[in-house]
Amino acid sequence: MSGPVMPAADQATLSRRAEIVADMRIIVPGEGVVEAEHAMRAFESDGLTAYRQLPLVVVLPETTAQVSRILKYCNERNIRVVPRGSGTSLSGGALPLADAVLLVMSRFNRILDIDFANRTVTAQPGVTNLGITKAVEEEGFYYAPDPSSQIACSIGGNVAENSGGVHCLKYGLTANNVLGLEVVLIDGEVIRLGGKHLDAEGYDLLGLMTGSEGLLGVVTEVTVRILQKPEAARAMLVGFPSSEQAGQCVADIIGAGIIPGGMEMMDRPAIHAAEAFVHAGYPLDVEALLIVELDGPVAEIDHLIGEVERLAAQNGATTSRISTSDAERTVFWAGRKAAFPAVGRISPDYYCMDGTIPRKELPTVLARMRELSVKYGLEVANVFHAGDGNLHPLILYDANKPGQLDRAEAFGSDILRLCVEVGGVLTGEHGVGVEKRDLMPEMFTEIDLNQQIRVKCAFDPEHLLNPGKVFPQLHRCAEMGRMHISRGQVAFPDIPRF
């Protein structure tokens, strides 16, 4: 497999490696610079391990001032920089470049402020997602977005990818829960966007930065909203004889105006893998399983459980089980949270996809994915956020068998094209990175992409931050405003030019 085509390494930068490493040691003294090849191996890929590349050097700053000096240094010398959080990204967004400084933010690991009165937490970007909830749970609060990797993924990485999780259906993605950021730009300038207040005047630069995948700046501080835990929460396990019926039940639940705290779906291969791994008590005689969590006042939960059971029965549900304690509810979710590593026990390798579709298209898309599975001769296990249509098909393959990885990639690309075809998008929470980069024209016209690149140029004119990611081809910013000339004439020469 050849892998994605990345920007050609700058030989002038490579020739100055010893000088750059020495200068980085001055900016970040102690053990904050990693240059030995064997030590840098730990950073050669993110969660998309099919693609690997050693960086020029790894730098682990501890202060905003150090990040500012590093970026200013690299900007002045035309050196590329790849920001990295915990390395759990599944789209290759933190894939290093041979001529780039890998800027690792894991030492930014302190919670700076907990403000219960304003219901906010301010944390450094290296704090884990779950770490925020752990810091406030004794007072009955929590941070709502909860990716499956929440025990390891960093809040800064969540901002970069606009991560979701099982509870984003009701409580929103990272973008809906971030209130403020401190960001260092490529020239070393430090800016603040938003704060503890709910809204800010002017352009929504906070929204622009959230989900920008490290292309616009480096986040050094994050302020998020925290929520009070609901009065009660109960989870349901509902089994169906087919994935299509389960998918239709999801659409019917949302259509009835019921917004669960979380609603997840797993198909037979994923159910069996998760049950063998966690022993959550999942039914093994069904083709699809819905996990539906309802939270709020007890009376409301009791009413909604009855409504969900009624809709499930209309769609042919064959089994239903309701949690009777918080411990049992946690076990229900444990299987779903562990589904990815669980699938790793039944296949030598798997390729985790991420696309989003309109909920009503779930039955159609699941049927089409089965057809693609036959076409490519590869099994697929489905685990996804059914409530908001965010699919996570796990394509099973064996990298040691010639051609299987290439088939898995082609299979995955067809799944993403299918998502766009039915009115969805290429990614829900994993980002574009390098994995989906060359599929961007499936969703956006060249005009659309050029407008996005113009935003990139406004923040990073020389494309030094995370180059080769998101956009299918790199344009120099100087080329974006050029006029097309044909036979010595610009188009419409009679129009005044300013």
Coordinates of C-alpha atoms in Angstrom, one line a residue:
M1 CA 0.0 0.0 0.0
S2 CA 1.5 3.4 -1.0
G3 CA -0.4 5.5 1.5
P4 CA -1.6 9.1 1.2
V5 CA 0.5 11.5 -0.9
M6 CA 2.0 14.0 1.6
P7 CA 3.8 17.3 0.8
A8 CA 7.4 16.7 -0.3
A9 CA 9.9 17.1 2.5
D10 CA 11.8 20.4 2.4
Q11 CA 15.5 19.5 2.0
A12 CA 16.7 22.8 3.4
T13 CA 14.9 22.1 6.6
L14 CA 16.2 18.5 6.8
S15 CA 19.7 19.7 6.3
R16 CA 19.3 22.0 9.4
R17 CA 18.0 19.4 11.7
A18 CA 20.8 19.5 14.2
E19 CA 20.5 23.3 14.4
I20 CA 16.7 23.1 14.8
V21 CA 17.0 20.4 17.6
A22 CA 19.5 22.6 19.4
D23 CA 17.3 25.6 19.2
M24 CA 14.3 23.6 20.4
R25 CA 16.3 22.5 23.5
I26 CA 16.9 26.2 24.3
I27 CA 13.2 27.0 24.1
V28 CA 12.1 23.8 25.9
P29 CA 14.9 22.7 28.3
G30 CA 15.1 19.5 30.2
E31 CA 13.4 16.4 28.7
G32 CA 11.0 18.3 26.5
V33 CA 12.8 17.5 23.2
V34 CA 12.9 14.0 21.7
E35 CA 15.2 13.4 18.8
A36 CA 16.4 9.8 18.9
E37 CA 14.8 7.6 16.3
H38 CA 13.8 4.8 18.7
A39 CA 12.2 7.3 21.1
M40 CA 10.3 9.1 18.3
R41 CA 8.7 5.7 17.2
A42 CA 6.1 6.3 19.9
F43 CA 4.9 9.3 17.9
E44 CA 5.1 8.0 14.4
S45 CA 1.3 7.6 14.0
D46 CA -2.0 8.4 15.7
G47 CA -4.9 6.0 16.0
L48 CA -4.9 5.4 12.3
T49 CA -1.9 3.1 12.5
A50 CA -1.9 2.1 8.8
Y51 CA 0.0 5.3 8.1
R52 CA 3.4 6.0 9.9
Q53 CA 6.1 8.6 9.5
L54 CA 8.9 9.7 11.9
P55 CA 8.9 13.4 12.5
L56 CA 11.8 15.8 12.2
V57 CA 11.8 16.2 16.0
V58 CA 9.3 15.8 18.8
V59 CA 8.8 18.8 21.2
L60 CA 6.7 18.7 24.4
P61 CA 6.3 22.2 25.7
E62 CA 4.8 23.0 29.1
T63 CA 3.8 26.7 28.9
T64 CA 1.9 28.9 26.4
A65 CA 5.1 31.1 26.2
Q66 CA 7.0 28.1 25.0
V67 CA 4.4 27.2 22.4
S68 CA 4.5 30.9 21.2
R69 CA 8.3 30.8 20.9
I70 CA 8.3 27.5 19.0
L71 CA 5.6 28.7 16.5
K72 CA 7.3 32.0 16.0
Y73 CA 10.7 30.3 15.4
C74 CA 9.2 27.9 12.9
N75 CA 7.3 30.6 11.1
E76 CA 10.4 32.8 10.7
R77 CA 12.4 29.8 9.3
N78 CA 9.6 28.3 7.2
I79 CA 9.5 25.1 9.2
R80 CA 6.3 23.0 9.3
V81 CA 4.6 22.1 12.5
V82 CA 2.2 19.3 13.3
P83 CA 0.2 19.7 16.5
R84 CA -0.7 16.5 18.5
G85 CA -2.8 15.8 21.5
S86 CA -3.0 12.3 22.9
G87 CA -2.6 10.6 19.6
T88 CA -6.0 8.9 19.7
S89 CA -7.2 10.5 16.4
L90 CA -8.6 7.9 13.9
S91 CA -8.2 10.0 10.8
G92 CA -4.4 10.5 10.6
G93 CA -4.8 14.1 11.7
A94 CA -1.7 13.9 13.8
L95 CA 0.4 12.0 11.3
P96 CA 3.9 13.5 11.4
L97 CA 5.9 14.8 8.5
A98 CA 9.6 14.1 8.0
D99 CA 10.4 17.8 7.9
A100 CA 8.1 19.0 10.6
V101 CA 8.3 19.7 14.3
L102 CA 5.8 17.4 16.1
L103 CA 4.3 19.7 18.8
V104 CA 2.9 17.4 21.5
M105 CA 0.6 19.0 24.0
S106 CA 0.4 16.2 26.6
R107 CA 2.3 18.1 29.3
F108 CA -0.4 20.7 29.3
N109 CA -2.3 18.5 31.8
R110 CA -3.6 20.7 34.6
I111 CA -7.1 21.9 35.4
L112 CA -6.8 25.6 35.9
D113 CA -10.2 26.7 37.3
I114 CA -13.5 25.1 38.4
D115 CA -16.3 27.5 38.7
F116 CA -19.5 25.8 39.9
A117 CA -21.4 29.1 40.1
N118 CA -20.9 29.7 36.3
R119 CA -20.8 25.9 35.6
T120 CA -17.5 26.0 33.8
V121 CA -14.1 24.3 33.9
T122 CA -11.0 25.8 32.4
A123 CA -8.4 23.2 31.6
Q124 CA -5.1 22.9 29.7
P125 CA -5.5 21.0 26.4
G126 CA -3.7 17.8 27.6
V127 CA -6.3 17.1 30.3
T128 CA -8.3 14.0 29.4
N129 CA -12.0 14.2 28.5
L130 CA -12.9 12.0 31.4
G131 CA -10.5 13.9 33.7
I132 CA -12.9 16.9 33.6
T133 CA -15.8 14.9 34.8
K134 CA -13.7 13.3 37.5
A135 CA -12.8 16.7 38.7
V136 CA -16.4 17.8 39.3
E137 CA -18.4 14.7 39.9
E138 CA -18.3 14.9 43.7
E139 CA -20.4 18.1 43.4
G140 CA -22.9 16.3 41.1
F141 CA -21.6 17.7 37.8
Y142 CA -20.1 16.2 34.6
Y143 CA -18.9 17.1 31.1
A144 CA -21.3 15.8 28.6
P145 CA -19.4 14.9 25.4
D146 CA -18.0 11.5 26.0
P147 CA -16.1 9.8 23.1
S148 CA -15.4 6.1 23.5
S149 CA -11.7 7.0 24.0
Q150 CA -12.6 9.5 26.8
I151 CA -10.2 7.8 29.3
A152 CA -7.3 8.8 27.0
C153 CA -8.3 11.5 24.5
S154 CA -7.4 15.0 25.4
I155 CA -9.8 18.0 25.6
G156 CA -7.6 19.9 23.1
G157 CA -7.8 17.0 20.7
N158 CA -11.6 17.0 21.2
V159 CA -11.7 20.7 20.2
A160 CA -9.5 20.0 17.1
E161 CA -11.8 17.2 15.9
N162 CA -15.1 18.5 17.3
S163 CA -15.6 15.2 19.1
G164 CA -18.9 13.7 20.1
G165 CA -19.8 10.6 22.0
V166 CA -22.8 8.6 23.1
H167 CA -24.5 11.5 24.8
C168 CA -24.0 14.1 22.1
L169 CA -27.6 13.4 20.8
K170 CA -29.1 15.3 23.6
Y171 CA -26.3 17.4 24.9
G172 CA -24.3 18.3 21.8
L173 CA -20.8 17.9 20.4
T174 CA -17.7 19.6 21.6
A175 CA -18.7 22.7 19.7
N176 CA -21.9 23.0 21.8
N177 CA -20.0 22.7 25.1
V178 CA -16.9 24.8 24.6
L179 CA -17.2 28.4 25.8
G180 CA -13.6 29.8 25.4
L181 CA -10.2 29.1 24.0
E182 CA -6.7 30.4 24.3
V183 CA -4.9 29.8 20.9
V184 CA -1.4 30.5 19.7
L185 CA -1.2 31.4 16.0
I186 CA 1.6 30.4 13.6
D187 CA 3.4 33.8 14.1
G188 CA 3.5 33.3 17.9
E189 CA 0.6 35.6 18.7
V190 CA -1.6 34.5 21.5
I191 CA -5.4 35.2 21.2
R192 CA -8.4 34.5 23.4
L193 CA -11.7 33.6 21.9
G194 CA -14.9 33.5 24.1
G195 CA -14.7 32.9 27.8
K196 CA -17.1 32.0 30.6
H197 CA -19.9 34.0 29.1
L198 CA -22.4 32.3 26.8
D199 CA -22.1 34.5 23.7
A200 CA -19.5 36.8 22.2
E201 CA -19.9 39.6 19.7
G202 CA -18.3 39.7 16.2
Y203 CA -17.4 36.7 14.1
D204 CA -17.8 33.3 15.6
L205 CA -14.0 32.5 15.6
L206 CA -14.6 30.1 18.5
G207 CA -16.8 28.0 16.2
L208 CA -14.3 28.3 13.4
M209 CA -11.4 27.0 15.6
T210 CA -13.5 24.1 16.9
G211 CA -13.0 21.3 14.4
S212 CA -10.2 23.0 12.5
E213 CA -7.9 20.0 13.0
G214 CA -4.8 21.9 13.9
L215 CA -4.7 23.9 10.7
L216 CA -5.4 27.3 12.1
G217 CA -3.7 27.5 15.5
V218 CA -2.6 25.6 18.6
V219 CA -5.0 25.5 21.5
T220 CA -3.3 26.1 24.9
E221 CA -6.4 26.5 27.1
V222 CA -10.0 25.4 27.0
T223 CA -13.1 26.6 28.9
V224 CA -16.0 24.2 28.8
R225 CA -19.5 24.1 30.3
I226 CA -20.3 21.5 32.8
L227 CA -23.8 20.1 33.5
Q228 CA -25.6 19.0 36.7
K229 CA -26.2 15.3 36.7
P230 CA -29.9 14.5 35.9
E231 CA -32.2 13.3 38.7
A232 CA -32.1 9.8 37.3
A233 CA -31.1 7.8 34.3
R234 CA -32.1 4.3 33.0
A235 CA -30.8 2.4 30.0
M236 CA -32.7 -0.1 27.8
L237 CA -31.3 -3.0 25.8
V238 CA -33.7 -3.6 22.9
G239 CA -33.0 -6.5 20.4
F240 CA -34.2 -6.8 16.8
P241 CA -34.3 -9.5 14.2
S242 CA -32.7 -7.2 11.6
S243 CA -30.6 -4.0 11.5
E244 CA -33.2 -2.4 9.2
Q245 CA -35.9 -2.8 11.9
A246 CA -33.6 -1.4 14.5
G247 CA -32.7 1.5 12.3
Q248 CA -36.4 2.3 11.6
C249 CA -37.1 2.2 15.4
V250 CA -34.4 4.9 15.8
A251 CA -36.1 7.1 13.3
D252 CA -39.5 6.5 14.9
I253 CA -38.2 7.4 18.4
I254 CA -36.8 10.7 17.2
G255 CA -39.8 11.3 15.0
A256 CA -42.0 10.9 18.1
G257 CA -40.2 13.8 19.8
I258 CA -38.3 11.7 22.2
I259 CA -34.6 12.7 22.6
P260 CA -32.8 10.1 24.6
G261 CA -29.6 11.0 26.6
G262 CA -27.9 8.5 24.3
M263 CA -29.0 6.0 21.7
E264 CA -26.5 3.5 20.2
M265 CA -26.8 0.6 17.9
M266 CA -24.7 -2.5 17.4
D267 CA -25.1 -5.4 14.9
R268 CA -24.5 -9.1 15.5
P269 CA -20.7 -9.2 15.0
A270 CA -20.2 -6.2 17.4
I271 CA -22.7 -7.6 19.9
H272 CA -21.0 -10.9 20.2
A273 CA -17.5 -9.3 20.3
A274 CA -18.5 -6.9 23.1
E275 CA -20.3 -9.5 25.1
A276 CA -17.3 -11.8 25.1
F277 CA -15.1 -8.9 26.1
V278 CA -17.2 -7.3 28.8
H279 CA -20.0 -9.8 29.7
A280 CA -22.6 -7.0 29.8
G281 CA -25.6 -9.4 29.4
Y282 CA -26.3 -8.5 25.8
P283 CA -28.7 -10.8 24.0
L284 CA -26.9 -13.0 21.5
D285 CA -29.9 -14.2 19.5
V286 CA -30.6 -10.9 17.8
E287 CA -29.2 -9.2 14.6
A288 CA -29.2 -5.7 16.1
L289 CA -29.2 -4.1 19.5
L290 CA -30.2 -0.7 20.6
I291 CA -29.0 0.9 23.8
V292 CA -31.4 3.7 24.7
E293 CA -30.7 5.9 27.8
L294 CA -33.4 8.1 29.1
D295 CA -32.6 10.7 31.8
G296 CA -34.4 13.4 33.7
P297 CA -37.2 13.3 36.4
V298 CA -38.2 9.7 37.4
A299 CA -41.9 10.2 36.2
E300 CA -40.7 11.4 32.8
I301 CA -38.3 8.5 32.4
D302 CA -41.1 6.0 33.3
H303 CA -43.4 7.5 30.7
L304 CA -40.7 7.6 28.0
I305 CA -39.7 4.0 28.6
G306 CA -43.2 2.9 27.9
E307 CA -43.2 5.0 24.7
V308 CA -39.9 3.5 23.5
E309 CA -41.1 -0.1 24.3
R310 CA -44.3 0.6 22.3
L311 CA -42.3 1.9 19.3
A312 CA -39.8 -1.0 19.5
A313 CA -42.6 -3.5 19.5
Q314 CA -44.1 -1.9 16.4
N315 CA -40.8 -2.5 14.7
G316 CA -40.6 -6.1 15.7
A317 CA -38.3 -6.0 18.8
T318 CA -37.8 -9.5 20.2
T319 CA -36.2 -8.6 23.5
S320 CA -36.2 -5.7 25.9
R321 CA -34.3 -5.2 29.2
I322 CA -34.3 -2.2 31.4
S323 CA -31.6 -1.3 33.9
T324 CA -32.6 -1.4 37.6
S325 CA -29.6 0.4 39.0
D326 CA -26.8 2.8 38.1
A327 CA -24.3 -0.1 38.3
E328 CA -26.3 -2.1 35.8
R329 CA -26.7 0.9 33.5
T330 CA -22.9 1.4 33.6
V331 CA -22.4 -2.2 32.6
F332 CA -24.8 -1.8 29.6
W333 CA -22.6 1.1 28.4
A334 CA -19.4 -0.7 29.2
G335 CA -19.9 -3.1 26.3
R336 CA -20.6 -0.2 23.9
K337 CA -17.6 1.8 25.1
A338 CA -15.3 -1.3 24.7
A339 CA -16.7 -2.3 21.3
F340 CA -13.7 -1.1 19.3
P341 CA -11.1 -3.1 21.3
A342 CA -13.5 -6.0 21.6
V343 CA -13.7 -6.2 17.8
G344 CA -9.9 -6.4 17.8
R345 CA -10.2 -9.8 19.4
I346 CA -12.2 -11.3 16.5
S347 CA -10.1 -9.8 13.6
P348 CA -6.3 -9.3 13.2
D349 CA -7.0 -5.8 12.0
Y350 CA -10.0 -3.5 11.5
Y351 CA -10.5 -0.1 9.8
C352 CA -12.8 2.2 11.7
M353 CA -14.9 4.5 9.5
D354 CA -16.8 7.6 10.5
G355 CA -19.6 9.1 8.5
T356 CA -22.9 10.7 9.2
I357 CA -26.3 10.3 7.5
P358 CA -29.9 11.5 8.0
R359 CA -31.5 9.1 10.6
K360 CA -34.3 8.1 8.2
E361 CA -31.6 6.7 5.8
L362 CA -30.3 4.1 8.4
P363 CA -32.2 1.1 7.0
T364 CA -31.1 1.9 3.4
V365 CA -27.5 2.5 4.3
L366 CA -27.2 -0.6 6.4
A367 CA -28.6 -2.7 3.5
R368 CA -26.2 -1.1 1.0
M369 CA -23.3 -1.7 3.4
R370 CA -24.1 -5.4 3.4
E371 CA -23.9 -5.4 -0.4
L372 CA -20.5 -3.6 -0.3
S373 CA -19.3 -6.2 2.2
V374 CA -20.1 -9.0 -0.3
K375 CA -18.5 -6.9 -3.1
Y376 CA -15.2 -6.5 -1.3
G377 CA -15.2 -9.9 0.4
L378 CA -14.7 -8.3 3.9
E379 CA -16.9 -8.5 7.0
V380 CA -18.1 -5.4 8.7
A381 CA -19.2 -4.8 12.3
N382 CA -21.4 -1.9 12.9
V383 CA -21.2 0.2 16.1
F384 CA -22.5 3.7 15.9
H385 CA -24.3 6.7 17.4
A386 CA -27.7 5.8 16.0
G387 CA -29.5 8.8 17.4
D388 CA -27.6 11.4 15.4
G389 CA -26.8 9.1 12.4
N390 CA -23.1 9.0 13.1
L391 CA -21.9 5.6 11.7
H392 CA -18.8 3.8 12.8
P393 CA -18.5 0.7 10.6
L394 CA -15.5 -1.5 11.5
I395 CA -14.2 -3.2 8.4
L396 CA -12.4 -6.4 9.4
Y397 CA -9.3 -7.4 7.5
D398 CA -5.9 -9.0 7.8
A399 CA -3.0 -6.8 6.9
N400 CA -0.7 -9.8 6.5
K401 CA -2.8 -11.0 3.5
P402 CA -1.9 -9.2 0.3
G403 CA -4.5 -6.8 -1.0
Q404 CA -6.8 -6.9 2.1
L405 CA -5.8 -3.4 3.4
D406 CA -6.3 -1.9 -0.1
R407 CA -9.7 -3.6 -0.3
A408 CA -10.6 -2.3 3.2
E409 CA -9.6 1.3 2.2
A410 CA -11.7 1.0 -1.0
F411 CA -14.6 -0.4 1.0
G412 CA -14.4 2.5 3.5
S413 CA -14.3 5.1 0.7
D414 CA -17.4 3.6 -0.8
I415 CA -19.2 3.8 2.6
L416 CA -18.3 7.5 2.8
R417 CA -19.5 8.1 -0.7
L418 CA -22.7 6.4 0.2
C419 CA -23.1 8.7 3.3
V420 CA -22.8 11.8 1.0
E421 CA -25.1 10.3 -1.6
V422 CA -28.0 9.9 0.9
G423 CA -27.5 13.5 2.2
G424 CA -24.9 13.0 4.9
V425 CA -21.4 14.1 5.5
L426 CA -17.9 12.5 5.4
T427 CA -17.2 12.7 9.1
G428 CA -19.2 13.0 12.3
E429 CA -16.4 13.3 14.9
H430 CA -13.1 11.7 13.7
G431 CA -12.2 14.6 11.4
V432 CA -10.9 14.5 7.8
G433 CA -7.2 14.3 8.5
V434 CA -5.5 12.3 5.7
E435 CA -8.0 9.5 5.7
K436 CA -10.9 11.4 4.1
R437 CA -8.8 14.2 2.5
D438 CA -9.0 13.0 -1.0
L439 CA -12.8 12.4 -0.7
M440 CA -13.5 16.0 0.1
P441 CA -14.4 16.7 -3.6
E442 CA -17.2 14.1 -3.2
M443 CA -18.9 16.6 -0.9
F444 CA -17.6 20.0 -1.8
T445 CA -17.1 21.8 -5.2
E446 CA -13.8 23.4 -6.0
I447 CA -15.4 26.8 -5.2
D448 CA -16.4 25.5 -1.8
L449 CA -12.9 24.1 -1.1
N450 CA -11.2 27.3 -2.3
Q451 CA -13.3 29.4 0.1
Q452 CA -12.2 27.1 3.0
I453 CA -8.6 27.3 1.9
R454 CA -8.9 31.1 2.0
V455 CA -9.7 30.9 5.7
K456 CA -6.7 28.7 6.2
C457 CA -4.6 31.3 4.3
A458 CA -5.8 34.1 6.6
F459 CA -4.4 32.3 9.7
D460 CA -1.5 30.4 8.1
P461 CA -0.3 32.1 4.8
E462 CA 2.6 29.7 4.2
H463 CA 0.7 26.5 5.1
L464 CA 3.1 25.6 7.9
L465 CA 0.5 24.2 10.3
N466 CA -0.4 20.6 9.7
P467 CA 0.1 20.7 6.0
G468 CA -1.2 17.8 3.8
K469 CA -4.3 17.3 6.0
V470 CA -8.0 18.0 5.2
F471 CA -7.6 19.6 1.8
P472 CA -7.1 17.3 -1.2
Q473 CA -4.5 19.5 -2.8
L474 CA -2.5 22.3 -1.5
H475 CA -2.7 25.7 -3.0
R476 CA -0.3 28.5 -2.2
C477 CA -2.1 31.3 -0.6
A478 CA -0.6 33.7 -3.1
E479 CA -2.3 31.8 -5.9
M480 CA -5.8 32.1 -4.4
G481 CA -6.3 35.7 -5.5
R482 CA -4.7 35.5 -9.0
M483 CA -6.8 36.3 -12.0
H484 CA -6.9 33.9 -14.9
I485 CA -5.3 35.3 -18.1
S486 CA -6.0 33.9 -21.5
R487 CA -4.3 35.1 -24.7
G488 CA -3.1 38.2 -22.9
Q489 CA -6.5 39.2 -21.6
V490 CA -8.2 38.8 -18.3
A491 CA -11.8 37.8 -18.3
F492 CA -14.2 40.8 -18.8
P493 CA -11.4 43.3 -19.4
D494 CA -13.9 46.2 -19.5
I495 CA -14.6 45.8 -15.7
P496 CA -12.6 48.2 -13.6
R497 CA -9.9 46.5 -11.5
F498 CA -8.9 47.8 -8.1

